PDB file of C-alpha atoms and ligand atoms in Angstrom:
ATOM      1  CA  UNK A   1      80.769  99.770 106.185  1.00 45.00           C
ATOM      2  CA  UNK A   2      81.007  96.156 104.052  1.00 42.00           C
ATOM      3  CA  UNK A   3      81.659  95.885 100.594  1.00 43.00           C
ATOM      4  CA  UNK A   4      79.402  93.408  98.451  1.00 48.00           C
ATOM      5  CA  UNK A   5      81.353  90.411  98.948  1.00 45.00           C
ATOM      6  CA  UNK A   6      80.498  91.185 102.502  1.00 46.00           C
ATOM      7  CA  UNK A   7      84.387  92.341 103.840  1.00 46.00           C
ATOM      8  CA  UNK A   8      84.669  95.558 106.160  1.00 47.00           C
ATOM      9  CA  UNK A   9      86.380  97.844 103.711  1.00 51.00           C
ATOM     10  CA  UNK A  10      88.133 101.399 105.023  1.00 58.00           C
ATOM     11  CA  UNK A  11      85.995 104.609 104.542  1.00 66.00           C
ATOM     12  CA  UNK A  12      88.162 107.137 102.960  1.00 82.00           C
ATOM     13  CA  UNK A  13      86.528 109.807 105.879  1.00 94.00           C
ATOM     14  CA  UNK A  14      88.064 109.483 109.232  1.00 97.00           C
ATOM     15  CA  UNK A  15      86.676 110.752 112.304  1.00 98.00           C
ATOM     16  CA  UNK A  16      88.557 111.899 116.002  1.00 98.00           C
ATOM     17  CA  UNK A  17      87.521 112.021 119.231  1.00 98.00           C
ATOM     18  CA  UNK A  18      89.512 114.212 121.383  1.00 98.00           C
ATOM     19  CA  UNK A  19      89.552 112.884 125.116  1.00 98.00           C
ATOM     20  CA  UNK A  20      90.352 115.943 126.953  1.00 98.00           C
ATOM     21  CA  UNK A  21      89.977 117.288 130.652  1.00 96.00           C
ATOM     22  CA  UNK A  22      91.552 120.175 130.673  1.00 96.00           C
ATOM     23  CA  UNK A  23      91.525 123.742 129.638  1.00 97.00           C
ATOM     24  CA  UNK A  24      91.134 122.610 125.890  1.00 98.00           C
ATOM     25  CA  UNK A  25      93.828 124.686 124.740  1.00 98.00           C
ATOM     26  CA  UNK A  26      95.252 121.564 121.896  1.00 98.00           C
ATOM     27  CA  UNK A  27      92.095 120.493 121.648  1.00 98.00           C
ATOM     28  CA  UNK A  28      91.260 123.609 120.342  1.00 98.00           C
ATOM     29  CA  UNK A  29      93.808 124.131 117.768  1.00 98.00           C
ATOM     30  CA  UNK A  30      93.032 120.440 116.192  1.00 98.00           C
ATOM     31  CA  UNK A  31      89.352 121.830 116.231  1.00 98.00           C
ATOM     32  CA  UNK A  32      90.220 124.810 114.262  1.00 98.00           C
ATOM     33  CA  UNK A  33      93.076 122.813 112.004  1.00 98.00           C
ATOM     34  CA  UNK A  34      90.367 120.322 110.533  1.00 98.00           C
ATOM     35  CA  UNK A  35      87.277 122.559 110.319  1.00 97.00           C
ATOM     36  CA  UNK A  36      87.605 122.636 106.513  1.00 96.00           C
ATOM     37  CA  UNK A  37      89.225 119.846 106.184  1.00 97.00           C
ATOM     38  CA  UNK A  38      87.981 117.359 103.148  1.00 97.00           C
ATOM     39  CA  UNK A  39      88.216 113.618 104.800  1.00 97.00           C
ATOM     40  CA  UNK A  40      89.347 114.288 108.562  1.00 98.00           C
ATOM     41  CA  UNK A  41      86.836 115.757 110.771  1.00 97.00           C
ATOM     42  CA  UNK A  42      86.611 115.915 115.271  1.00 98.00           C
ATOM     43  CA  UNK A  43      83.530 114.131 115.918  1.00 97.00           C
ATOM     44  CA  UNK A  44      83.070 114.613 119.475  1.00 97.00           C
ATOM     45  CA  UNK A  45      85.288 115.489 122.672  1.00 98.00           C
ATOM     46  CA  UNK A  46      85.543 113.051 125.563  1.00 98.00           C
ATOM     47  CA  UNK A  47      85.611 114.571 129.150  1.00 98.00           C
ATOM     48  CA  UNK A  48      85.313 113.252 132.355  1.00 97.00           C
ATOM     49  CA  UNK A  49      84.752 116.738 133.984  1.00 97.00           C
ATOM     50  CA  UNK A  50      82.136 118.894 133.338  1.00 97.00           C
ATOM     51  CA  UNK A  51      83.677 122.006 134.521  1.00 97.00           C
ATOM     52  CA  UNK A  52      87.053 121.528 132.193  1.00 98.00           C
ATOM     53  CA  UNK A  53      87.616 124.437 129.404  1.00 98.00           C
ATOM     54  CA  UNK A  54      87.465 122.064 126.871  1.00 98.00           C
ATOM     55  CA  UNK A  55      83.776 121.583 127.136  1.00 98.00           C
ATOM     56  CA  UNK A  56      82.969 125.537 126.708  1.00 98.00           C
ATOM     57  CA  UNK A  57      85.600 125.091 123.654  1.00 98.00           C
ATOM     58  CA  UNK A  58      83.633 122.537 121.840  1.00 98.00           C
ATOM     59  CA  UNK A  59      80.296 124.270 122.652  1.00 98.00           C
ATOM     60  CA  UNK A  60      81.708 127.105 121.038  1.00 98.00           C
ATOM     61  CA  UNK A  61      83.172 125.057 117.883  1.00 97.00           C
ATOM     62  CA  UNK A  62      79.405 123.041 117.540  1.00 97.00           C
ATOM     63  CA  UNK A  63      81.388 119.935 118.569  1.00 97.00           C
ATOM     64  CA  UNK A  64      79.729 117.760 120.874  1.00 96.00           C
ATOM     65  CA  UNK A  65      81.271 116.277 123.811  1.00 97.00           C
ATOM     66  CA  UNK A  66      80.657 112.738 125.282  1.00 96.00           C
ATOM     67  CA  UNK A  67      80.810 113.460 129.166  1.00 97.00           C
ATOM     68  CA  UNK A  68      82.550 109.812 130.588  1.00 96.00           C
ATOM     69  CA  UNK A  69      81.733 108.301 134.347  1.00 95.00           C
ATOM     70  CA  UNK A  70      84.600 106.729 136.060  1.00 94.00           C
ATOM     71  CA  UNK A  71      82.499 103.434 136.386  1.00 93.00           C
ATOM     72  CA  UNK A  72      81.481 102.592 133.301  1.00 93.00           C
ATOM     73  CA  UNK A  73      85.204 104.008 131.881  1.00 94.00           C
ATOM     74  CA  UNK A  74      86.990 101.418 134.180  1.00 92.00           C
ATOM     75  CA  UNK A  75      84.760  98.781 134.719  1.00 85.00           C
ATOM     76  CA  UNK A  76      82.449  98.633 131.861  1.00 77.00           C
ATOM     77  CA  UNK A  77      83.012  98.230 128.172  1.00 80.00           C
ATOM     78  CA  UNK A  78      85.000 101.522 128.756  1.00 79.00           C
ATOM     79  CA  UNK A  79      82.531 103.304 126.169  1.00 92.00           C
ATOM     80  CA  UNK A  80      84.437 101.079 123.425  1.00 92.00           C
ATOM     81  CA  UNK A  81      80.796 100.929 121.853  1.00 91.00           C
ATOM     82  CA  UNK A  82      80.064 104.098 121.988  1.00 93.00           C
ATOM     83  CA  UNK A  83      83.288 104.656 119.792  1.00 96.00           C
ATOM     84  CA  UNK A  84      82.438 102.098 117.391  1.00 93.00           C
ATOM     85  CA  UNK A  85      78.901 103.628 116.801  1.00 94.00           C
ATOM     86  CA  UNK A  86      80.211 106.997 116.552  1.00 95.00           C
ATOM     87  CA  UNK A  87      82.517 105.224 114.028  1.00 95.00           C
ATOM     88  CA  UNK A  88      85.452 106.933 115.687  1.00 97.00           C
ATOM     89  CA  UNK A  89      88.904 105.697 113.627  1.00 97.00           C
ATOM     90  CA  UNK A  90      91.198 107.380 115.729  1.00 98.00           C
ATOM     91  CA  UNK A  91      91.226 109.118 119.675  1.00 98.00           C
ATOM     92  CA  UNK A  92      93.706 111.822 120.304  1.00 98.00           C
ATOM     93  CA  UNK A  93      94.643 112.201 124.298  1.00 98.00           C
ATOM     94  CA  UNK A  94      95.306 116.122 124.906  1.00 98.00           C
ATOM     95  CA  UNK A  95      95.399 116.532 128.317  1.00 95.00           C
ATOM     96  CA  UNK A  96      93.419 113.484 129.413  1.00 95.00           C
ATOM     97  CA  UNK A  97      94.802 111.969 133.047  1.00 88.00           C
ATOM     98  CA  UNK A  98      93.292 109.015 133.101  1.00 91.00           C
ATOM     99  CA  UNK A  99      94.466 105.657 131.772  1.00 90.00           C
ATOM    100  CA  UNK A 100      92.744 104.113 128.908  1.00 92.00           C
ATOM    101  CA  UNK A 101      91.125 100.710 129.664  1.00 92.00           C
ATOM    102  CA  UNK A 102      92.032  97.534 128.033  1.00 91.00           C
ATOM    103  CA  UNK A 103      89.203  97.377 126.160  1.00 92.00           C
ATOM    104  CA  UNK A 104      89.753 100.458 124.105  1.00 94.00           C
ATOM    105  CA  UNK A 105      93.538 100.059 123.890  1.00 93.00           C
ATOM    106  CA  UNK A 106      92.678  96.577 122.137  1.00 91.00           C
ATOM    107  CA  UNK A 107      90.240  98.112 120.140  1.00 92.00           C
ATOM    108  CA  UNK A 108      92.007 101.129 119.065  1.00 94.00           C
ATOM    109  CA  UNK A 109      95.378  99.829 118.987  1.00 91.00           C
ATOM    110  CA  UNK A 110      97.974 102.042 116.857  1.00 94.00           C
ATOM    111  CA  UNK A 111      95.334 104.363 116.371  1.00 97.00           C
ATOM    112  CA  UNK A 112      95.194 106.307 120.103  1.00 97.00           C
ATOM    113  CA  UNK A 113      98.335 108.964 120.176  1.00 98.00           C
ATOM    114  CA  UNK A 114      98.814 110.912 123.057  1.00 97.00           C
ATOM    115  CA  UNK A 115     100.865 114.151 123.737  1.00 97.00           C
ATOM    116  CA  UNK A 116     103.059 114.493 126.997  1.00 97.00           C
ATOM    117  CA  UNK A 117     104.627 117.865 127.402  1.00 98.00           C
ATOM    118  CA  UNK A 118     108.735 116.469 127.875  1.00 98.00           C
ATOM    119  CA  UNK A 119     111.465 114.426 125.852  1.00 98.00           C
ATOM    120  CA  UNK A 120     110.203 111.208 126.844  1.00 97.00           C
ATOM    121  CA  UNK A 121     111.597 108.765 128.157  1.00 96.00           C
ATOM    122  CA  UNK A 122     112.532 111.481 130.401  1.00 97.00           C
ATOM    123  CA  UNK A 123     109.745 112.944 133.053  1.00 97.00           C
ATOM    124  CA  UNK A 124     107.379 110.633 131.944  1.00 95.00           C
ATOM    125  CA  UNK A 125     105.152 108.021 134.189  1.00 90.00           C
ATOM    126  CA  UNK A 126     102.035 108.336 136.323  1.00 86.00           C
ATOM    127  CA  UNK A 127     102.111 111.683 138.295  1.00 88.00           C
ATOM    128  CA  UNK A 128     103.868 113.519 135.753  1.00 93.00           C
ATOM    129  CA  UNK A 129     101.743 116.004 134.258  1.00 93.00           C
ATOM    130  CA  UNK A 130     101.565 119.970 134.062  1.00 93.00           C
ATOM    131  CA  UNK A 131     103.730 121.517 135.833  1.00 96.00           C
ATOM    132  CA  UNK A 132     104.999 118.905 137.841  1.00 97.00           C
ATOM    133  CA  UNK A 133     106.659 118.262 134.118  1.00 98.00           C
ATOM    134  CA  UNK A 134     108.279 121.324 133.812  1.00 98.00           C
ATOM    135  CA  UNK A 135     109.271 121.689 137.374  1.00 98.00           C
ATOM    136  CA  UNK A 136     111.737 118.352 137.149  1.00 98.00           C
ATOM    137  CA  UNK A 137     113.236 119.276 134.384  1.00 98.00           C
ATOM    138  CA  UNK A 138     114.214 122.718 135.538  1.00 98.00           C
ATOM    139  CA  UNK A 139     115.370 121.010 138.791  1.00 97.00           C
ATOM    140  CA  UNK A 140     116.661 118.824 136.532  1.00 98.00           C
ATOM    141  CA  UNK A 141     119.240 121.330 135.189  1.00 98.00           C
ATOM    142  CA  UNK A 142     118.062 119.909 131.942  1.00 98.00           C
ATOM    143  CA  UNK A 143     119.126 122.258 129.096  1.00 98.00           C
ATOM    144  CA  UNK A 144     116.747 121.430 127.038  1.00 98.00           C
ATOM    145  CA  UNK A 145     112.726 120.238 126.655  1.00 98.00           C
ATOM    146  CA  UNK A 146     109.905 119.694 124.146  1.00 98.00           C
ATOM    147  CA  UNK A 147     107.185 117.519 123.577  1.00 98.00           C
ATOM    148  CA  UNK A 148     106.140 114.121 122.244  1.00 98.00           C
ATOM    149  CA  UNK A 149     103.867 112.613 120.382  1.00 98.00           C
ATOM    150  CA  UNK A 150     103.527 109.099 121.061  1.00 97.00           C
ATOM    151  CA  UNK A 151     101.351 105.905 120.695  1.00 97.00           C
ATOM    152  CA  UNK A 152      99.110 105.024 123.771  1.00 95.00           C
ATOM    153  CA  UNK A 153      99.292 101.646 125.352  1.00 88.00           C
ATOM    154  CA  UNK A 154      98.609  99.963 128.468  1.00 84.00           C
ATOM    155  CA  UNK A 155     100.863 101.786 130.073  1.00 84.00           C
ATOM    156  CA  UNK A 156     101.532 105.669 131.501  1.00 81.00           C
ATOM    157  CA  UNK A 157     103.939 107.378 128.519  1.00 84.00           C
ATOM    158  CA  UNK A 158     105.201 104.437 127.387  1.00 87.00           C
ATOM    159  CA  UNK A 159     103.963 103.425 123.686  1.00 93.00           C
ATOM    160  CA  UNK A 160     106.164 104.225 120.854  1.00 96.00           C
ATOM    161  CA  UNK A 161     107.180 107.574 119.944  1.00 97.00           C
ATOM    162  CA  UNK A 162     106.021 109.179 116.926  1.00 98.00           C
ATOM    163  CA  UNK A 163     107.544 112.652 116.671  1.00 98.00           C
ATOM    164  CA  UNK A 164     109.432 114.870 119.245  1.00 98.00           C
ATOM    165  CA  UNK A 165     110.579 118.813 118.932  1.00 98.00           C
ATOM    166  CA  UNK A 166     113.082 120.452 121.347  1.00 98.00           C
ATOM    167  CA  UNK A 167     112.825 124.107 122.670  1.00 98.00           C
ATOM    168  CA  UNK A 168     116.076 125.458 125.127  1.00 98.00           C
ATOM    169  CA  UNK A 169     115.350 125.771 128.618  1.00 98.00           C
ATOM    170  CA  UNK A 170     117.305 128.274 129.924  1.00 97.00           C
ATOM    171  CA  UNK A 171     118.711 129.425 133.258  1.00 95.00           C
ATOM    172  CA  UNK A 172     116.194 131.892 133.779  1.00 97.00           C
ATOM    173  CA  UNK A 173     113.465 130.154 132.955  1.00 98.00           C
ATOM    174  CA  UNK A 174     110.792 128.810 135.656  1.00 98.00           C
ATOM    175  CA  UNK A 175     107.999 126.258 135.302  1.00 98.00           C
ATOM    176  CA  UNK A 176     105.323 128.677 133.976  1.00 98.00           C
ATOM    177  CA  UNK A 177     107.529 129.971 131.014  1.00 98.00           C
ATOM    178  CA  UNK A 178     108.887 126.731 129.886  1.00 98.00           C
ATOM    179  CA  UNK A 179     105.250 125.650 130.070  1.00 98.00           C
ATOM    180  CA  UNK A 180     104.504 128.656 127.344  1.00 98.00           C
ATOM    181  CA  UNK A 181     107.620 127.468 125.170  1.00 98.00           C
ATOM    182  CA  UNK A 182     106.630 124.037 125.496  1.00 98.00           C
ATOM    183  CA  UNK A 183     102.782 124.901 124.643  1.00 98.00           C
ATOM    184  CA  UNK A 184     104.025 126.596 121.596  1.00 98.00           C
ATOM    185  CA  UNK A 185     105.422 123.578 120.257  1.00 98.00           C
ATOM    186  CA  UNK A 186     102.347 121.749 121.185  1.00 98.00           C
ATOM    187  CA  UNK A 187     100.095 123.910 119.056  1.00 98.00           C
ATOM    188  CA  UNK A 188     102.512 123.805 115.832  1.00 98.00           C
ATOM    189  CA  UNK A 189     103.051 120.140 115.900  1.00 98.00           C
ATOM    190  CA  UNK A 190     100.469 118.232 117.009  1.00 98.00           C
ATOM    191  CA  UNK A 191      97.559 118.603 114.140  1.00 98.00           C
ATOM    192  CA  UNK A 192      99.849 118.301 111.491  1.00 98.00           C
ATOM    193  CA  UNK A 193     101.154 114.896 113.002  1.00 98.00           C
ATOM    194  CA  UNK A 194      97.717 113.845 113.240  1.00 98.00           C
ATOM    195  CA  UNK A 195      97.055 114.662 109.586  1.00 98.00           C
ATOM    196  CA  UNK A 196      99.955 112.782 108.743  1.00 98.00           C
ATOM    197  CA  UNK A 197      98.821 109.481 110.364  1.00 97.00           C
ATOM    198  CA  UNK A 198      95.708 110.087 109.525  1.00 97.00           C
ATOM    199  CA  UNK A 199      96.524 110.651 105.711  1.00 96.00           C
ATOM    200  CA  UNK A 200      98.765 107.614 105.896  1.00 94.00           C
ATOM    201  CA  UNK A 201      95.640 104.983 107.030  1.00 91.00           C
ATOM    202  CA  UNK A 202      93.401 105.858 104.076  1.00 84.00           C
TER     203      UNK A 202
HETATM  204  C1  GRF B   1      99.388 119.615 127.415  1.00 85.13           C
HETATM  205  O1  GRF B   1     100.510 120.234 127.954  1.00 85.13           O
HETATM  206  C2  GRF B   1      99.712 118.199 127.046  1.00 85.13           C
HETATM  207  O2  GRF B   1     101.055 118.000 126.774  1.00 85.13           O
HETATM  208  C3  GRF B   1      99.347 117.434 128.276  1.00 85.13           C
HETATM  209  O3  GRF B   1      98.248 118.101 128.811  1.00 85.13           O
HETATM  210  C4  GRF B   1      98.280 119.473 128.430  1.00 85.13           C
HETATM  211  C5  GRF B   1      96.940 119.840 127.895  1.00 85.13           C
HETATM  212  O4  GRF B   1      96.793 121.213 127.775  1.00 85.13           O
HETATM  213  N1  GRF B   1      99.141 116.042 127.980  1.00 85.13           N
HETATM  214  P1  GRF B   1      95.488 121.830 127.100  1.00 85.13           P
HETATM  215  O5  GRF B   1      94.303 121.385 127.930  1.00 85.13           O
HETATM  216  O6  GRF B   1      95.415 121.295 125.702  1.00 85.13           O
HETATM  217  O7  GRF B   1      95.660 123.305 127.124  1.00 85.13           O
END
């Protein structure tokens, strides 16, 4: 959008795409959070496998999803245009493994967040997702976990962090129930931290 002296001026209305590759179950809850919302709204899902859970969970929600080839992701314009038409303001990585090319870091900077399922810095880095998070930290001896919300750059887990919340892992616990507490936290936090950013660029 321009104004009349010809200047890009900032819609009030922002729109997400999810990238997602998993079972959906974050994307989900951001889909449900802004379904009424008045000026934030989940314009499509980005997936690079057609099988994931997260596809049958936007079919089900009427949100369309943008299935990605590796090619054109890593050596193409990395669907950076495809963004821009969609006028996407803002991507939100929920369970998406791989890394986001140059070209949409540069054109999305501050403005991709990601979600990583441990206290970063800690058990962060290429490799470390699912359980293989929750099974170093237990091996660890860590006593306790969480999540956070950062800012994705060029590199695995690395951008700045946003927001982080802390559940106990205790002695009994094993990969698959810190994985539950852990998901918990996921599903509380991470659309209202969106909404705050989100509310804070208009
Ligand atoms: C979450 O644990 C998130 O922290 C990580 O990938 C997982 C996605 O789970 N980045 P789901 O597909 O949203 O259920």
């Amino acid at each position: 959008m321009t104004s009349a002296s010809g200047n890009p001026v900032s819609s009030p209305h922002k729109s997400i795409a999810i990238f997602a590759s998993g079972a959906g179950s974050n994307a989900k809850k951001i889909i449900d959070h802004f379904s009424q919302h008045p000026f934030i709204k989940v314009r499509f899902i980005v997936c690079n496998k057609p099988t994931a859970g997260v596809v049958d969970i936007a079919a089900a929600n009427r949100i369309a999803t943008l299935l990605i080839e590796k090619e054109k992701f890593f050596r193409g314009n990395g669907y950076a245009d495809e963004l821009k038409e969609a006028q996407i303001d803002f991507i939100v990585l929920a369970g998406f493994l791989w890394k986001i090319p140059q070209t949409i870091i540069n054109a999305y900077r501050n403005r991709i967040v990601n979600i990583h399922p441990a206290l970063l810095p800690k058990f962060g880095g290429k490799g470390m997702y699912g359980s293989k998070v929750h099974e170093a930290v237990i091996a660890a001896g860590e006593s306790e976990s969480g999540i956070t919300i950062h800012y994705a750059d060029e590199h695995y887990d690395k951008g700045d962090i946003i927001f982080q919340a802390k559940c106990e892992v205790s002695r009994s616990d094993t990969a698959e129930s810190l994985s539950q507490k852990i998901q918990a936290l996921e599903h509380e936090h991470f659309p209202k931290v969106i909404e705050k950013l989100l509310s804070e660029m208009r």
